[in-house]
Coordinates of C-alpha atoms in Angstrom, one line a residue:
X96 CA 7.6 14.0 -8.7
X97 CA 6.6 10.8 -6.8
X98 CA 4.6 11.0 -3.6
X99 CA 5.0 9.1 -0.3
X100 CA 2.2 7.2 1.4
X101 CA 3.1 6.2 4.9
X102 CA 1.7 2.9 6.2
X103 CA 1.0 3.2 10.0
X104 CA -0.2 -0.4 10.6
X105 CA 2.8 -1.2 12.9
X106 CA 2.0 1.7 15.2
X107 CA -1.3 -0.2 15.8
X108 CA 0.7 -3.5 16.1
X109 CA 2.7 -2.0 19.0
X110 CA -0.5 -0.8 20.7
X111 CA -2.2 -4.2 20.3
X112 CA 0.8 -6.0 21.8
X113 CA -0.3 -4.5 25.2
X114 CA -4.0 -4.1 24.5
X115 CA -3.9 -0.5 25.6
X116 CA -4.4 2.8 23.9
X117 CA -0.9 3.8 22.9
X118 CA 0.8 4.5 20.7
X119 CA -2.2 5.9 18.8
X120 CA -2.1 5.5 15.0
X121 CA -4.3 8.6 14.7
X122 CA -1.6 10.7 16.3
X123 CA 1.1 9.0 14.2
X124 CA -0.8 9.8 11.0
X125 CA -0.9 13.5 12.0
X126 CA 2.8 13.6 12.7
X127 CA 3.5 11.8 9.4
X128 CA 1.5 14.4 7.5
X129 CA 3.2 17.3 9.2
X130 CA 6.6 15.7 8.3
X131 CA 5.8 15.5 4.6
X132 CA 3.7 12.4 3.9
X133 CA 1.4 12.8 1.0
X134 CA -1.0 10.1 2.2
X135 CA -1.7 7.6 5.0
X136 CA -2.2 3.9 4.3
X137 CA -3.8 1.4 6.7
X138 CA -4.8 -2.2 6.3
X139 CA -8.0 -3.3 8.1
X140 CA -7.5 -7.0 8.3
X141 CA -10.3 -9.5 8.9
X142 CA -8.6 -10.6 12.1
X143 CA -8.1 -7.0 13.3
X144 CA -4.5 -7.8 14.3
X145 CA -3.5 -4.1 14.2
X146 CA -5.8 -1.4 12.7
X147 CA -9.2 -1.4 14.3
X148 CA -12.5 0.1 13.0
X149 CA -12.1 2.9 15.5
X150 CA -8.8 3.8 13.9
X151 CA -10.4 3.8 10.4
X152 CA -13.3 6.0 11.5
X153 CA -11.1 8.5 13.3
X154 CA -8.5 8.6 10.5
X155 CA -11.3 9.3 8.0
X156 CA -12.2 12.4 10.0
X157 CA -8.6 13.6 10.7
X158 CA -6.4 12.8 7.7
X159 CA -5.7 15.9 5.8
X160 CA -4.0 14.4 2.8
X161 CA -5.4 11.1 1.4
X162 CA -6.5 7.9 3.2
X163 CA -5.7 4.7 1.4
X164 CA -7.5 1.6 2.8
X165 CA -5.8 -1.8 2.1
X166 CA -8.4 -4.5 2.4
X167 CA -9.5 -8.0 1.3
X168 CA -12.5 -8.2 -1.0
X169 CA -14.8 -9.7 1.6
X170 CA -18.4 -8.8 2.1
X171 CA -17.9 -7.3 5.6
X172 CA -14.8 -5.2 4.7
X173 CA -16.4 -4.0 1.5
X174 CA -19.4 -2.8 3.5
X175 CA -17.2 -1.0 6.0
X176 CA -15.3 0.7 3.1
X177 CA -18.4 1.9 1.4
X178 CA -19.7 3.4 4.6
X179 CA -16.4 5.1 5.6
X180 CA -15.4 6.2 2.1
X181 CA -11.6 6.4 2.1
X182 CA -10.0 8.2 -0.7
X183 CA -8.9 4.9 -2.2
X184 CA -9.3 1.2 -1.6
X185 CA -6.4 -1.1 -2.4
X186 CA -7.5 -4.7 -2.6
X187 CA -4.9 -7.1 -1.4
X188 CA -4.7 -10.8 -0.9
X189 CA -5.0 -11.8 2.7
X190 CA -4.0 -14.9 4.7
X191 CA -4.7 -15.3 8.4
X192 CA -1.3 -16.8 9.2
X193 CA 0.9 -14.5 7.2
X194 CA 3.1 -12.0 9.0
X195 CA 2.6 -9.5 6.1
X196 CA 1.2 -9.6 2.6
X197 CA 3.2 -12.2 0.8
X198 CA 2.4 -11.4 -2.8
X199 CA 0.1 -9.9 -5.3
X200 CA -3.5 -10.7 -6.1
X201 CA -4.2 -13.3 -8.8
X202 CA -6.5 -11.2 -10.9
X203 CA -6.4 -13.6 -13.8
X204 CA -8.0 -16.4 -11.7
X205 CA -10.3 -14.2 -9.5
X206 CA -11.2 -11.5 -12.1
X207 CA -15.0 -11.9 -12.0
X208 CA -15.1 -11.8 -8.2
X209 CA -12.7 -8.8 -8.1
X210 CA -14.8 -7.0 -10.8
X211 CA -17.8 -7.3 -8.5
X212 CA -15.8 -5.7 -5.7
X213 CA -14.7 -2.9 -8.0
X214 CA -18.2 -2.2 -9.2
X215 CA -19.4 -2.2 -5.5
X216 CA -16.8 0.4 -4.5
X217 CA -17.3 2.4 -7.6
X218 CA -21.0 2.7 -6.7
X219 CA -19.8 4.2 -3.5
X220 CA -17.6 6.6 -5.5
X221 CA -14.3 5.1 -4.2
X222 CA -11.3 4.6 -6.6
X223 CA -9.9 1.1 -6.5
X224 CA -6.4 -0.2 -6.8
X225 CA -5.2 -3.8 -7.1
X226 CA -2.0 -4.9 -5.3
X227 CA -0.3 -7.2 -7.9
X228 CA 3.0 -8.6 -8.9
X229 CA 4.8 -6.9 -11.9
X230 CA 3.3 -9.5 -14.3
X231 CA 1.9 -8.2 -17.6
X232 CA -0.9 -10.7 -17.5
X233 CA -2.0 -9.6 -14.1
X234 CA -1.9 -5.9 -15.2
X235 CA -4.1 -6.7 -18.2
X236 CA -6.5 -8.6 -16.0
X237 CA -6.6 -5.6 -13.5
X238 CA -7.5 -3.3 -16.4
X239 CA -10.2 -5.7 -17.6
X240 CA -11.6 -6.0 -14.0
X241 CA -12.1 -2.2 -13.9
X242 CA -9.3 -1.1 -11.5
X243 CA -8.4 2.5 -11.5
X244 CA -4.9 1.9 -10.2
X245 CA -2.4 -0.9 -9.7
X246 CA 0.0 -1.1 -6.8
X247 CA 3.1 -3.0 -7.9
X248 CA 4.3 -5.5 -5.4
X249 CA 8.0 -4.7 -4.9
X250 CA 8.7 -7.5 -2.3
X251 CA 10.6 -9.8 -4.7
X252 CA 12.8 -6.8 -5.6
X253 CA 13.4 -6.0 -2.0
X254 CA 14.2 -9.6 -1.0
X255 CA 16.4 -10.4 -4.0
X256 CA 19.5 -12.4 -2.8
X257 CA 22.0 -10.5 -5.0
X258 CA 22.5 -7.4 -7.2
X259 CA 21.9 -9.3 -10.5
X260 CA 18.6 -10.6 -9.3
X261 CA 17.6 -7.3 -7.9
X262 CA 18.4 -5.5 -11.2
X263 CA 16.2 -8.0 -13.1
X264 CA 13.4 -7.5 -10.7
X265 CA 13.6 -3.8 -11.2
X266 CA 13.5 -4.2 -14.9
X267 CA 10.3 -6.3 -14.5
X268 CA 8.8 -3.5 -12.4
X269 CA 9.8 -0.9 -14.9
X270 CA 8.1 -2.8 -17.7
X271 CA 5.0 -3.4 -15.6
X272 CA 4.7 0.3 -14.9
X273 CA 5.0 1.1 -18.6
X274 CA 2.3 -1.3 -19.5
X275 CA 0.0 -0.1 -16.8
X276 CA 0.4 3.5 -17.9
X277 CA -0.2 2.5 -21.5
X278 CA -3.5 0.9 -20.5
X279 CA -4.5 4.1 -18.6
X280 CA -4.0 2.8 -15.1
X281 CA -2.5 4.9 -12.3
X282 CA 0.5 3.2 -10.7
X283 CA 1.7 3.0 -7.1
X284 CA 4.3 0.7 -5.6
X285 CA 5.2 -0.8 -2.3
X286 CA 6.4 -3.6 0.0
X287 CA 9.8 -4.1 1.4
X288 CA 11.1 -0.6 0.3
X289 CA 13.6 1.0 2.6
X290 CA 16.0 3.9 2.9
X291 CA 18.6 2.1 0.8
X292 CA 16.7 0.4 -2.1
X293 CA 14.3 3.2 -2.7
X294 CA 17.1 5.1 -4.4
X295 CA 17.2 2.5 -7.2
X296 CA 13.8 3.7 -8.4
X297 CA 15.3 7.0 -9.7
X298 CA 15.5 5.1 -13.0
X299 CA 11.8 4.1 -13.0
X300 CA 9.3 6.7 -14.4
X301 CA 5.6 6.6 -14.0
X302 CA 5.1 5.6 -10.4
X303 CA 2.8 8.1 -8.7
X304 CA 3.2 7.0 -5.1
X305 CA 5.4 4.7 -3.0
X306 CA 3.6 3.2 0.0
X307 CA 6.2 2.5 2.7
X308 CA 5.6 1.5 6.3
X309 CA 7.9 -1.0 8.1
X310 CA 11.2 0.7 7.4
X311 CA 9.9 4.1 8.4
X312 CA 8.4 2.8 11.7
X313 CA 11.5 0.8 12.4
X314 CA 13.7 3.9 11.9
X315 CA 11.3 6.0 14.0
X316 CA 11.9 3.7 16.9
X317 CA 15.5 5.0 16.8
X318 CA 15.3 8.5 15.3
X319 CA 11.7 9.6 16.0
X320 CA 8.8 9.4 13.6
X321 CA 9.0 13.0 12.3
X322 CA 12.6 12.6 11.3
X323 CA 12.0 9.2 9.8
X324 CA 9.2 10.5 7.6
X325 CA 11.1 13.6 6.6
X326 CA 14.0 11.5 5.5
X327 CA 11.9 9.2 3.4
X328 CA 9.8 12.0 1.9
X329 CA 13.1 13.7 0.8
X330 CA 14.3 10.6 -0.9
X331 CA 11.0 10.0 -2.7
X332 CA 10.8 13.7 -3.9
X333 CA 13.8 13.1 -6.1
X334 CA 12.3 10.1 -8.0

C-alpha cells in the first residue's frame, strides 16, 4: 500500500504573502496527519520564500509521522539539516526565479558534489533521497552517489499535452521504478499529481510514497484541509 506525504509549502506561501503569522504550516501539518497523511514534506529554500527555519524547527518537534525536508545541497542548508535531523532529506535542484521545482537533479553531471552531500547527511544519520527524472542513467548515478531513495519527478507526466504522451510518460516512470528497486533504492514520486491523474498509478508497483502538495492545498481552499487530505489519502491507499 502506497503512502501519502503532504507538502505544506503553500500554506507558508499564503502566510508570507501578508507577512503575518497565519495560516500556520505547523497547524496545517497536524490537521493533515489527523486526516491520514503518512508524512509531511517541506522545502526550505535558500530565499525562504515560504517555509522558514522557525517552521522547520517546530515541525521537527511536532510532526508525529515523518518529516521530509526538500533542500538544495548547499553548505548552509546542509548544516541546518544536520542540526535539525528530519526523518529524510530530499535533495532537489533549485533556481531562484522558478515558481516551483522544474525538473530533476542532474546526478550524472554533479555526482561527486552530491555524493559529498550524501556522506555529510549520512554522518548525521539522515537518509537521503534524490529528486530525479525517470531516466535510467540518472537512477544509476543516484545509486552510485549513495542515495537511499529516489523521488521520481512526475511533472512531465502531469503536464503531458495528450493521453498518448501521458501514457508514454507513465511507462517511463514505471520502468524507472523497476530499475531503482532492482538497484536496492527506495522509491517515492511527486510533482504535479492531482485528484485525477493519481488514479493512473494503480498500474505502477513499487512506489512507496507519493508527495503531493499543490492540488491538496488548492482543494482545501474550497473544501477544507481535512477533507482534502482524507480524499487524497483514500485514493493513494488503493495504489
